[in-house]
CSV table of C-alpha atoms in Angstrom, one decimal:
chain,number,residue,atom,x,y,z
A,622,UNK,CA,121.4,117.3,111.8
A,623,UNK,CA,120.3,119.3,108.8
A,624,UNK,CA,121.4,122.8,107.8
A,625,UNK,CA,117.7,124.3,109.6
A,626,UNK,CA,117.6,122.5,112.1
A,627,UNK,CA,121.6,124.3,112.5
A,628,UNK,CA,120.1,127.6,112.0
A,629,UNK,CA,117.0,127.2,114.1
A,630,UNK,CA,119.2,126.4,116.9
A,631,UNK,CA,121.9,129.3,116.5
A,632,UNK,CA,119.1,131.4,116.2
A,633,UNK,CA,117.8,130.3,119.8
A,634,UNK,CA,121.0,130.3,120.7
A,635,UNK,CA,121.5,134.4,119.9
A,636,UNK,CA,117.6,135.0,121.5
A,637,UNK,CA,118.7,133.4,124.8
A,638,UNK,CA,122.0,135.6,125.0
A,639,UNK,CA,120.1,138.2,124.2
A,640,UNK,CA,117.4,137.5,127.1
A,641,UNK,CA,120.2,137.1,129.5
A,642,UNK,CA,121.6,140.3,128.5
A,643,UNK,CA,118.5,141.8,129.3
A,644,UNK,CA,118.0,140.4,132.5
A,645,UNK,CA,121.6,141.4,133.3
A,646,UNK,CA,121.1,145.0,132.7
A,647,UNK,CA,117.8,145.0,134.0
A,648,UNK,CA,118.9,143.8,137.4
A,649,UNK,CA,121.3,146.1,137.2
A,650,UNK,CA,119.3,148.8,136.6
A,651,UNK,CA,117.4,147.5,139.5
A,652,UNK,CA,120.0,147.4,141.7
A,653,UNK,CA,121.1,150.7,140.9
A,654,UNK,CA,117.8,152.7,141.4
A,655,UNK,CA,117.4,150.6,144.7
A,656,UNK,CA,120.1,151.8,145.8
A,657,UNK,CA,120.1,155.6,145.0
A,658,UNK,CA,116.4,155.5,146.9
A,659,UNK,CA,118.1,154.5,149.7
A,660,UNK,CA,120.7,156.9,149.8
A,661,UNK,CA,117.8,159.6,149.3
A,662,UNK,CA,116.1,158.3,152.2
A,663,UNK,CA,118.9,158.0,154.0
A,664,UNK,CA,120.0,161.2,153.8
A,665,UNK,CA,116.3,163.2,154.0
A,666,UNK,CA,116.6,161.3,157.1
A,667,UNK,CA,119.6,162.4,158.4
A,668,UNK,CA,118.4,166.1,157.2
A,669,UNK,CA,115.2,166.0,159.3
A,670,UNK,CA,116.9,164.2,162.5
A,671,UNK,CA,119.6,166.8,162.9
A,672,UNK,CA,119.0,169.2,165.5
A,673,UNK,CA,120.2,171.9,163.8
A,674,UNK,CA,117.2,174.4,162.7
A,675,UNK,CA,117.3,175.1,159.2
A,676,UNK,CA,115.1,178.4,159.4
A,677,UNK,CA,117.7,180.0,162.2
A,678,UNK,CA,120.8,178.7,160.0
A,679,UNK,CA,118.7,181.4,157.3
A,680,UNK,CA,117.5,184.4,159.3
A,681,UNK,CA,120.6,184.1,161.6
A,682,UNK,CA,120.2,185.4,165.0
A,683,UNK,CA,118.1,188.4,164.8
A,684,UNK,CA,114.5,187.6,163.3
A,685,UNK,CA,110.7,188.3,164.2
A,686,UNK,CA,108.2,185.7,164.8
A,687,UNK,CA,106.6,186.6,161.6
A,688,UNK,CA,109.5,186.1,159.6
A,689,UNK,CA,110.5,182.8,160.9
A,690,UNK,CA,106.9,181.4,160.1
A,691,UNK,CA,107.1,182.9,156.5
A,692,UNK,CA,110.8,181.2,155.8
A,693,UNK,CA,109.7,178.1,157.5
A,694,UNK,CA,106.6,177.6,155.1
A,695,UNK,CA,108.8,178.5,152.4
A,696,UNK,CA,111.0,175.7,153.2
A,697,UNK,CA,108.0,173.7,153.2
A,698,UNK,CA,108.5,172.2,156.8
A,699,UNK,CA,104.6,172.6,157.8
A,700,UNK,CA,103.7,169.8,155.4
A,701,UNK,CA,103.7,166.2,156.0
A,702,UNK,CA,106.8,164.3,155.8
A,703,UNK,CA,106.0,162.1,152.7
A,704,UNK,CA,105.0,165.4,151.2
A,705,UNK,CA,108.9,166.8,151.8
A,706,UNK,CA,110.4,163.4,151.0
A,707,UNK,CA,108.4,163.9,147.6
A,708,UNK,CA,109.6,167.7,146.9
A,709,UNK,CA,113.3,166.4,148.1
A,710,UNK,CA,113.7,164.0,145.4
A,711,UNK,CA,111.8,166.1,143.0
A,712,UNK,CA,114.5,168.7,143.5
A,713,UNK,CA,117.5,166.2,143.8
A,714,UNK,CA,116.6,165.2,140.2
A,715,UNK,CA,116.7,168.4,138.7
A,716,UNK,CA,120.4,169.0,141.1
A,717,UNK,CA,118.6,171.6,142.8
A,718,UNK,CA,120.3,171.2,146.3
A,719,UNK,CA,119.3,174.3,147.5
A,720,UNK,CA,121.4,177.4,148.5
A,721,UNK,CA,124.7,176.9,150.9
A,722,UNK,CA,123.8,179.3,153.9
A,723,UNK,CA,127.7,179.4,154.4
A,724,UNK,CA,129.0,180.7,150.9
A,725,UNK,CA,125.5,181.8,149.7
A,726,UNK,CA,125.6,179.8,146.4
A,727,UNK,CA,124.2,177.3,144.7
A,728,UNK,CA,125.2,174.3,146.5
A,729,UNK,CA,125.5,172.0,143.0
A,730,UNK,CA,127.9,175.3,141.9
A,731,UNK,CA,129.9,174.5,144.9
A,732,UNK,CA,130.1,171.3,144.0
A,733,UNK,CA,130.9,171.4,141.0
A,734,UNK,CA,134.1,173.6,142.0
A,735,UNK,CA,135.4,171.4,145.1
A,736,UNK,CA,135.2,168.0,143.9
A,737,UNK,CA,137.4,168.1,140.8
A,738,UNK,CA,140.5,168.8,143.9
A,739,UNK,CA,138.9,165.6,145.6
A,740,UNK,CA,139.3,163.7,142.6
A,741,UNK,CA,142.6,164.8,141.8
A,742,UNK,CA,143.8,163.6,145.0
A,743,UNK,CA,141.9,160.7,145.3
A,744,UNK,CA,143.1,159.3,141.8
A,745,UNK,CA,146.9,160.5,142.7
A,746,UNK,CA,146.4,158.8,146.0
A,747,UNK,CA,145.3,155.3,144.5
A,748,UNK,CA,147.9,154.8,141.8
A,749,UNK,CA,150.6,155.5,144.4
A,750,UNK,CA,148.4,152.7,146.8
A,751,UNK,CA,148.0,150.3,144.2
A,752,UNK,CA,151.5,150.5,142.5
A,753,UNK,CA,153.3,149.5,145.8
A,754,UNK,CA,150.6,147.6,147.9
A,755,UNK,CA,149.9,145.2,145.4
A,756,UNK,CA,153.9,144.4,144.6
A,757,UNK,CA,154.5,144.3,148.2
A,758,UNK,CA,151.2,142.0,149.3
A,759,UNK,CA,152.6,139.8,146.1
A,760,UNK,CA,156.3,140.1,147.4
A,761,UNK,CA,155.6,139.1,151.0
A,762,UNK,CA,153.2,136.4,150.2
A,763,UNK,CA,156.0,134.5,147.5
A,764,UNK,CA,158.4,135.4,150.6
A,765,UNK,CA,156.3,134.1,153.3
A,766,UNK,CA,158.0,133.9,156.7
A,767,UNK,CA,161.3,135.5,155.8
A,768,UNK,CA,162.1,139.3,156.8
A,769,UNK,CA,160.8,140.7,153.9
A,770,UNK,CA,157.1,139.6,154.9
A,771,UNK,CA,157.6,140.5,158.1
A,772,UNK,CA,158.7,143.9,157.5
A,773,UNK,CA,155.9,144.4,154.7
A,774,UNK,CA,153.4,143.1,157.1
A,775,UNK,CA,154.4,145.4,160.1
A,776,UNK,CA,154.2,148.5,157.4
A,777,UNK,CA,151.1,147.3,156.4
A,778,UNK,CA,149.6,147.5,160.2
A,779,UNK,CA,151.0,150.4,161.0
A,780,UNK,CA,149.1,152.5,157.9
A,781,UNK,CA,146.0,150.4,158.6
A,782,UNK,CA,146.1,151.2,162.1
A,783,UNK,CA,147.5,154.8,162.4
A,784,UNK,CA,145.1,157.9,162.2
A,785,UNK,CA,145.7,159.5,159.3
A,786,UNK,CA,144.7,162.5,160.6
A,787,UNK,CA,147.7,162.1,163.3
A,788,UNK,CA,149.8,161.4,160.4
A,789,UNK,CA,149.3,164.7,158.3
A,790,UNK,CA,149.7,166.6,161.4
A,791,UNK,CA,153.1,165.3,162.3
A,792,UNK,CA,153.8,165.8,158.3
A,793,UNK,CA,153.3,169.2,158.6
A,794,UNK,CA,155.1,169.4,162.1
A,795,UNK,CA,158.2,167.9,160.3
A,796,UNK,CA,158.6,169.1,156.7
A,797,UNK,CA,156.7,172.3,156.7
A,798,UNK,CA,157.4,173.6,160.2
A,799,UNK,CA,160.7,172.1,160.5
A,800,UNK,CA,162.3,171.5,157.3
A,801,UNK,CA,160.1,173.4,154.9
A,802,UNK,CA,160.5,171.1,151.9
A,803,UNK,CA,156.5,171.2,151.7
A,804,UNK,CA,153.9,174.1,151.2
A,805,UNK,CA,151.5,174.7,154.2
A,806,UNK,CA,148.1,174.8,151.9
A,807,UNK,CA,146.2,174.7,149.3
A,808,UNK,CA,146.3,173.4,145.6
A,809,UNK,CA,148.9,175.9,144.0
A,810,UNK,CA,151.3,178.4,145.0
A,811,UNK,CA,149.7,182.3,145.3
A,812,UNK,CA,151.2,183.8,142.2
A,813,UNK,CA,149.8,180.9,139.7
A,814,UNK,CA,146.5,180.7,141.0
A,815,UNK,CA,144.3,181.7,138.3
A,816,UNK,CA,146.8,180.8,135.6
A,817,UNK,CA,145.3,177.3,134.4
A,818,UNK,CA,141.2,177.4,133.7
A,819,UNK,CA,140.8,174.3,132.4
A,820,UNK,CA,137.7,172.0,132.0
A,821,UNK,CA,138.3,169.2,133.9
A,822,UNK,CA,139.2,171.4,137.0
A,823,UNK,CA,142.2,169.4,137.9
A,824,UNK,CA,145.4,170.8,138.3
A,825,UNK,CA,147.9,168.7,136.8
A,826,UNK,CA,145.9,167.3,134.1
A,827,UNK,CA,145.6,171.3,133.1
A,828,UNK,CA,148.7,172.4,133.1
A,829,UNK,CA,149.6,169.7,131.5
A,830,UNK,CA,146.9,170.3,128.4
A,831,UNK,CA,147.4,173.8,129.0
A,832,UNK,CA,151.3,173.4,129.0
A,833,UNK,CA,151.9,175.4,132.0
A,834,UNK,CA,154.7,173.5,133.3
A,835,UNK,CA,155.2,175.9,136.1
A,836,UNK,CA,151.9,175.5,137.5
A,837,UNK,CA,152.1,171.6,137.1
A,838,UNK,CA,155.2,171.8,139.2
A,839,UNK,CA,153.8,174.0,141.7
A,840,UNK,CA,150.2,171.8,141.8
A,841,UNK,CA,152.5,168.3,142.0
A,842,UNK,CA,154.4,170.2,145.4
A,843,UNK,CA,151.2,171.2,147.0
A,844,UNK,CA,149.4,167.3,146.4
A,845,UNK,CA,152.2,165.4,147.1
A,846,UNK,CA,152.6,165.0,150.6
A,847,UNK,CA,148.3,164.5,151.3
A,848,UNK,CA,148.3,162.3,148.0
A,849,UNK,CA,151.1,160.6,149.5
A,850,UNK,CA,149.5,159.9,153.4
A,851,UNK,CA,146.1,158.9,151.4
A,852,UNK,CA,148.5,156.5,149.1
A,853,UNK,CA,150.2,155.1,152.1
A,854,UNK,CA,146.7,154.3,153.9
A,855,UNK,CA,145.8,152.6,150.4
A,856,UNK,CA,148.9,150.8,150.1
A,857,UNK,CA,148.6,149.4,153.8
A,858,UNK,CA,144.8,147.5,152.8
A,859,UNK,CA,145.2,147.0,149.0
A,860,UNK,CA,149.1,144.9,150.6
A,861,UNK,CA,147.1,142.9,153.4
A,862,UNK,CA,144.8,142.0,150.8
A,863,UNK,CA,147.2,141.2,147.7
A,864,UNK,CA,148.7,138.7,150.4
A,865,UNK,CA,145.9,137.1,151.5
A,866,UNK,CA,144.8,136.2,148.0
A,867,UNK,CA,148.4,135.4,146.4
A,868,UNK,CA,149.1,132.8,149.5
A,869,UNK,CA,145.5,131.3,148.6
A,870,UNK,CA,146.4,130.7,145.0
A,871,UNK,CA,150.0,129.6,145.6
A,872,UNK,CA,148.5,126.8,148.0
A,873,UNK,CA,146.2,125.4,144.6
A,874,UNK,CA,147.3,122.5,142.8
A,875,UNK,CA,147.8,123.8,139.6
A,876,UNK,CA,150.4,125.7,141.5
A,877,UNK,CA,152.3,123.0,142.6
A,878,UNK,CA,151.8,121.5,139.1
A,879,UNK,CA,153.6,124.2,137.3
A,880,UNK,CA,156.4,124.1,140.0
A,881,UNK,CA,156.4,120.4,139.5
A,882,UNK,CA,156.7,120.9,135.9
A,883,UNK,CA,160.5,122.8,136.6
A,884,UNK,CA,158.2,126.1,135.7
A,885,UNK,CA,160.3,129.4,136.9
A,886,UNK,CA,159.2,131.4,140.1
A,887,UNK,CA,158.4,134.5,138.2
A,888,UNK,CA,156.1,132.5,135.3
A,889,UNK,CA,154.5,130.6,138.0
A,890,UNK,CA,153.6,134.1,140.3
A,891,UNK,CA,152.9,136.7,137.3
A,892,UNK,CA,151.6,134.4,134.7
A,893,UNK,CA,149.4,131.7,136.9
A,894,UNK,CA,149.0,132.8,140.0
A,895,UNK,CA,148.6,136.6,139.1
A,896,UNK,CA,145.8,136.1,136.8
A,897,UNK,CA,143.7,134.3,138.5
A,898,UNK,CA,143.2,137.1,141.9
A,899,UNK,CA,142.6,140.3,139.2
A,900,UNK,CA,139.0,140.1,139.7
A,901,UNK,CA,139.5,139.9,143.5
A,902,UNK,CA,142.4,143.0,142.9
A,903,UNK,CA,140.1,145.0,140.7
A,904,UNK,CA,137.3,144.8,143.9
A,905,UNK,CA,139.2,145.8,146.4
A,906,UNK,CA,141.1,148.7,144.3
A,907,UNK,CA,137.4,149.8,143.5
A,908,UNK,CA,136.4,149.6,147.5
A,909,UNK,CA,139.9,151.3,148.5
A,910,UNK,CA,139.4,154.3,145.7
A,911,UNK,CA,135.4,154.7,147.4
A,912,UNK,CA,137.5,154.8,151.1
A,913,UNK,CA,139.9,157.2,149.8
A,914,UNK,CA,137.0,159.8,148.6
A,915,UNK,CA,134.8,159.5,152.0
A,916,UNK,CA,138.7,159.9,154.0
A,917,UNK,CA,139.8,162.5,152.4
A,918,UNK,CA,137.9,164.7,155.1
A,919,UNK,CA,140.2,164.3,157.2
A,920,UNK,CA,143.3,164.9,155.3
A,921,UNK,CA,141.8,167.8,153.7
A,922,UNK,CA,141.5,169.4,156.6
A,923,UNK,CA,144.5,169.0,158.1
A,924,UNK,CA,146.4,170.3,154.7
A,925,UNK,CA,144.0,172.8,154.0
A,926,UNK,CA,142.7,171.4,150.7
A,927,UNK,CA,140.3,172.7,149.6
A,928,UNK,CA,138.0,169.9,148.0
A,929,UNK,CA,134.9,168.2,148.9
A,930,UNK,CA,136.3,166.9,152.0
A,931,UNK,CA,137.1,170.2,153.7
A,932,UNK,CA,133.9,172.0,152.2
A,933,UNK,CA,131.8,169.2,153.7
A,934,UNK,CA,133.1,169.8,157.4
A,935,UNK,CA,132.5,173.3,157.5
A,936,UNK,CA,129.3,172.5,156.1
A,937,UNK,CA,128.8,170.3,159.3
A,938,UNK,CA,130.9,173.1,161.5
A,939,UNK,CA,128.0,175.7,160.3
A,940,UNK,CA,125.0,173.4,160.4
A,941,UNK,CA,124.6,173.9,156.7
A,942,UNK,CA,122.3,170.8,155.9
A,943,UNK,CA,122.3,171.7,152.8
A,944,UNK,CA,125.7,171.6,152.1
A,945,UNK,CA,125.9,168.5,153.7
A,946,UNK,CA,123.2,166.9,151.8
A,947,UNK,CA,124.6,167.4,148.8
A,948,UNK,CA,128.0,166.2,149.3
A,949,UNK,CA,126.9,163.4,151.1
A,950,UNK,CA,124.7,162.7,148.1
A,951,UNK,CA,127.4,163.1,145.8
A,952,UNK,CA,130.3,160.8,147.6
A,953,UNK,CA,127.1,158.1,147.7
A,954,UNK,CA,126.6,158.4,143.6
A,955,UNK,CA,130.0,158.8,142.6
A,956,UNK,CA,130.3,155.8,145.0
A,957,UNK,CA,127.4,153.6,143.2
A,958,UNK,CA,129.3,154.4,139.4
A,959,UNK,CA,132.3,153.5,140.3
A,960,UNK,CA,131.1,150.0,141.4
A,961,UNK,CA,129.4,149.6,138.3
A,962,UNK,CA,132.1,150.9,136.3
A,963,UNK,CA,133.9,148.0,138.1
A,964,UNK,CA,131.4,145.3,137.2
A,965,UNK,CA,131.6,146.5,133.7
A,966,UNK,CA,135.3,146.2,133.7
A,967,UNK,CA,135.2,142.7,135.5
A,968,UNK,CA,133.8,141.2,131.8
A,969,UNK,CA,136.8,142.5,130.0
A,970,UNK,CA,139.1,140.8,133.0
A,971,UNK,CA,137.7,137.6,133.7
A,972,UNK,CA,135.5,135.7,130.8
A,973,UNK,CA,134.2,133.8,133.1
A,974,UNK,CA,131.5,136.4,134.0
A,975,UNK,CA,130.5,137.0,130.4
């Protein structure tokens, strides 16, 4: 073959990885926008289907006749529905999520203040989760049968199966009521509240750039023990499922090769068997971090945290749709990046997806 004939064919070579780069990211893209219209139907849906009136939520319970017709055109609730589905979206895309009728701001204002202590305990929560579920789904699958897998299994079942909301109550119950080794609420202890304004809105990752190590103590004491319950709940799925997959691997036959081959336990676990389930690891660690942000509701509430978790349920105690909306909306994008973070990260893991 002769040196242009070489080059012609490298350079169709680069067009056609080039083409199905495109069509990757477009059907990405496709993917992606498919999906956020759903989740915008979805919830204009849910908006309209709720009983709750959203003129009453704003007049309250003393109003005129007159008034509630003017608010109720001013809401726009007199046009046709694809006319509201149309101004809906139009104001989800410039964040306008209207006004909370609970705290009378902004809702994207609220937003923007809640879900940094979400995300603080959500990403505290996973790395405990993943740090011990995965060692213990690897342990109890290599030990398979013996005590060790039974006891991992039977902790496992019992965090899958317990309410977690049960869980933080008896927490409280024990170590704050009876033993007071934890605080009753909140992020931070009264007398540094206000201390640390940094911009990411976390806690410990301000104090710590701030160098506030007092407040970094006093945030670690308050997280600890919800970060921990949302950890354990974590640990209990992200253990069942590091099991499943190392028992599939260690039953391949390259498996029984390198055991054949005199190759040590650890080499043949960590080096062969390992590698090939971190794609699998990397999906459900993506699907376990999405479960922790839509659960913490409930542990929110119970240790009065005050994240998006706890703001969305008195949004749904007050029948503020708005509210409700908009952190529903927000759970469902953060949601959607995440997963295509994930996807991006999957090429760096496995080349076989490149």
């Amino acid at each position: 073959m002769s040196e242009t004939d070489l080059t012609a064919q490298d350079h169709d070579t680069r067009w056609q990885g080039l083409l199905e780069a495109l069509r990757k990211v477009s059907t990405s893209v496709a993917v992606i926008l498919t999906t956020l219209f759903g989740l915008l139907v979805l919830t204009f849906v849910i908006g309209r289907m709720v009983p709750a009136d959203p003129v009453l939520a704003i007049l309250g319970d003393t109003f005129d006749q007159a008034a509630y017709d003017r608010v109720y055109q001013q809401l726009g609730l007199d046009q046709p529905l694809y006319v509201q589905f149309f101004h809906y979206v139009q104001n989800i895309l410039h964040l306008d999520f209207g006004q909370s009728n609970v705290t009378k701001n902004l809702v994207v204002d609220d937003l923007a203040r809640v879900f940094p202590a979400t995300l603080e305990l959500a990403i505290l929560a996973i790395t405990i989760g993943t740090l011990l579920g995965v060692p213990l789904g690897i342990i109890s699958a290599v030990r398979r049968g013996t005590w060790v897998d039974h006891l991992a299994r039977v902790v496992g079942l019992l965090g899958h199966s317990t309410p977690i909301f049960w869980l933080g109550t008896m927490v409280i119950l024990i170590f704050y009521a009876g033993l007071g080794w934890i605080p009753g609420g909140g992020r931070i202890d009264l007398y540094n509240d206000g201390l640390v304004e940094g911009p990411t809105g976390m806690l410990i990752l301000d104090a710590v750039l701030a160098g506030e190590w007092e407040v970094f103590w006093s945030a670690l004491h308050h997280i600890l023990a919800p970060a921990l319950l949302l950890g354990y709940a974590a640990m209990a799925y992200l253990s069942r499922m590091s099991r499943s997959f190392m028992l599939e691997q260690l039953s391949q036959e390259y498996i029984l090769t390198a055991r054949a081959k005199g190759l040590a336990q650890p080499a043949v676990v960590w080096k062969h068997a390992f590698r090939n389930i971190r794609v699998q690891l990397l999906t459900v660690v993506t699907l376990a971090f999405c479960g922790l942000l839509d659960g913490a509701v409930l542990i929110e509430t119970v240790f009065g945290w005050p994240g998006l978790g706890q703001y969305l349920t008195a949004a749904l105690f007050y029948a503020d749709m708005n509210a409700v909306l908009g952190a529903v909306l927000l759970i469902g994008l953060i949601s959607i990046l995440i997963n295509l973070l994930s996807d991006v990260v999957y090429r760096f893991v496995d080349p076989r997806t490149r």
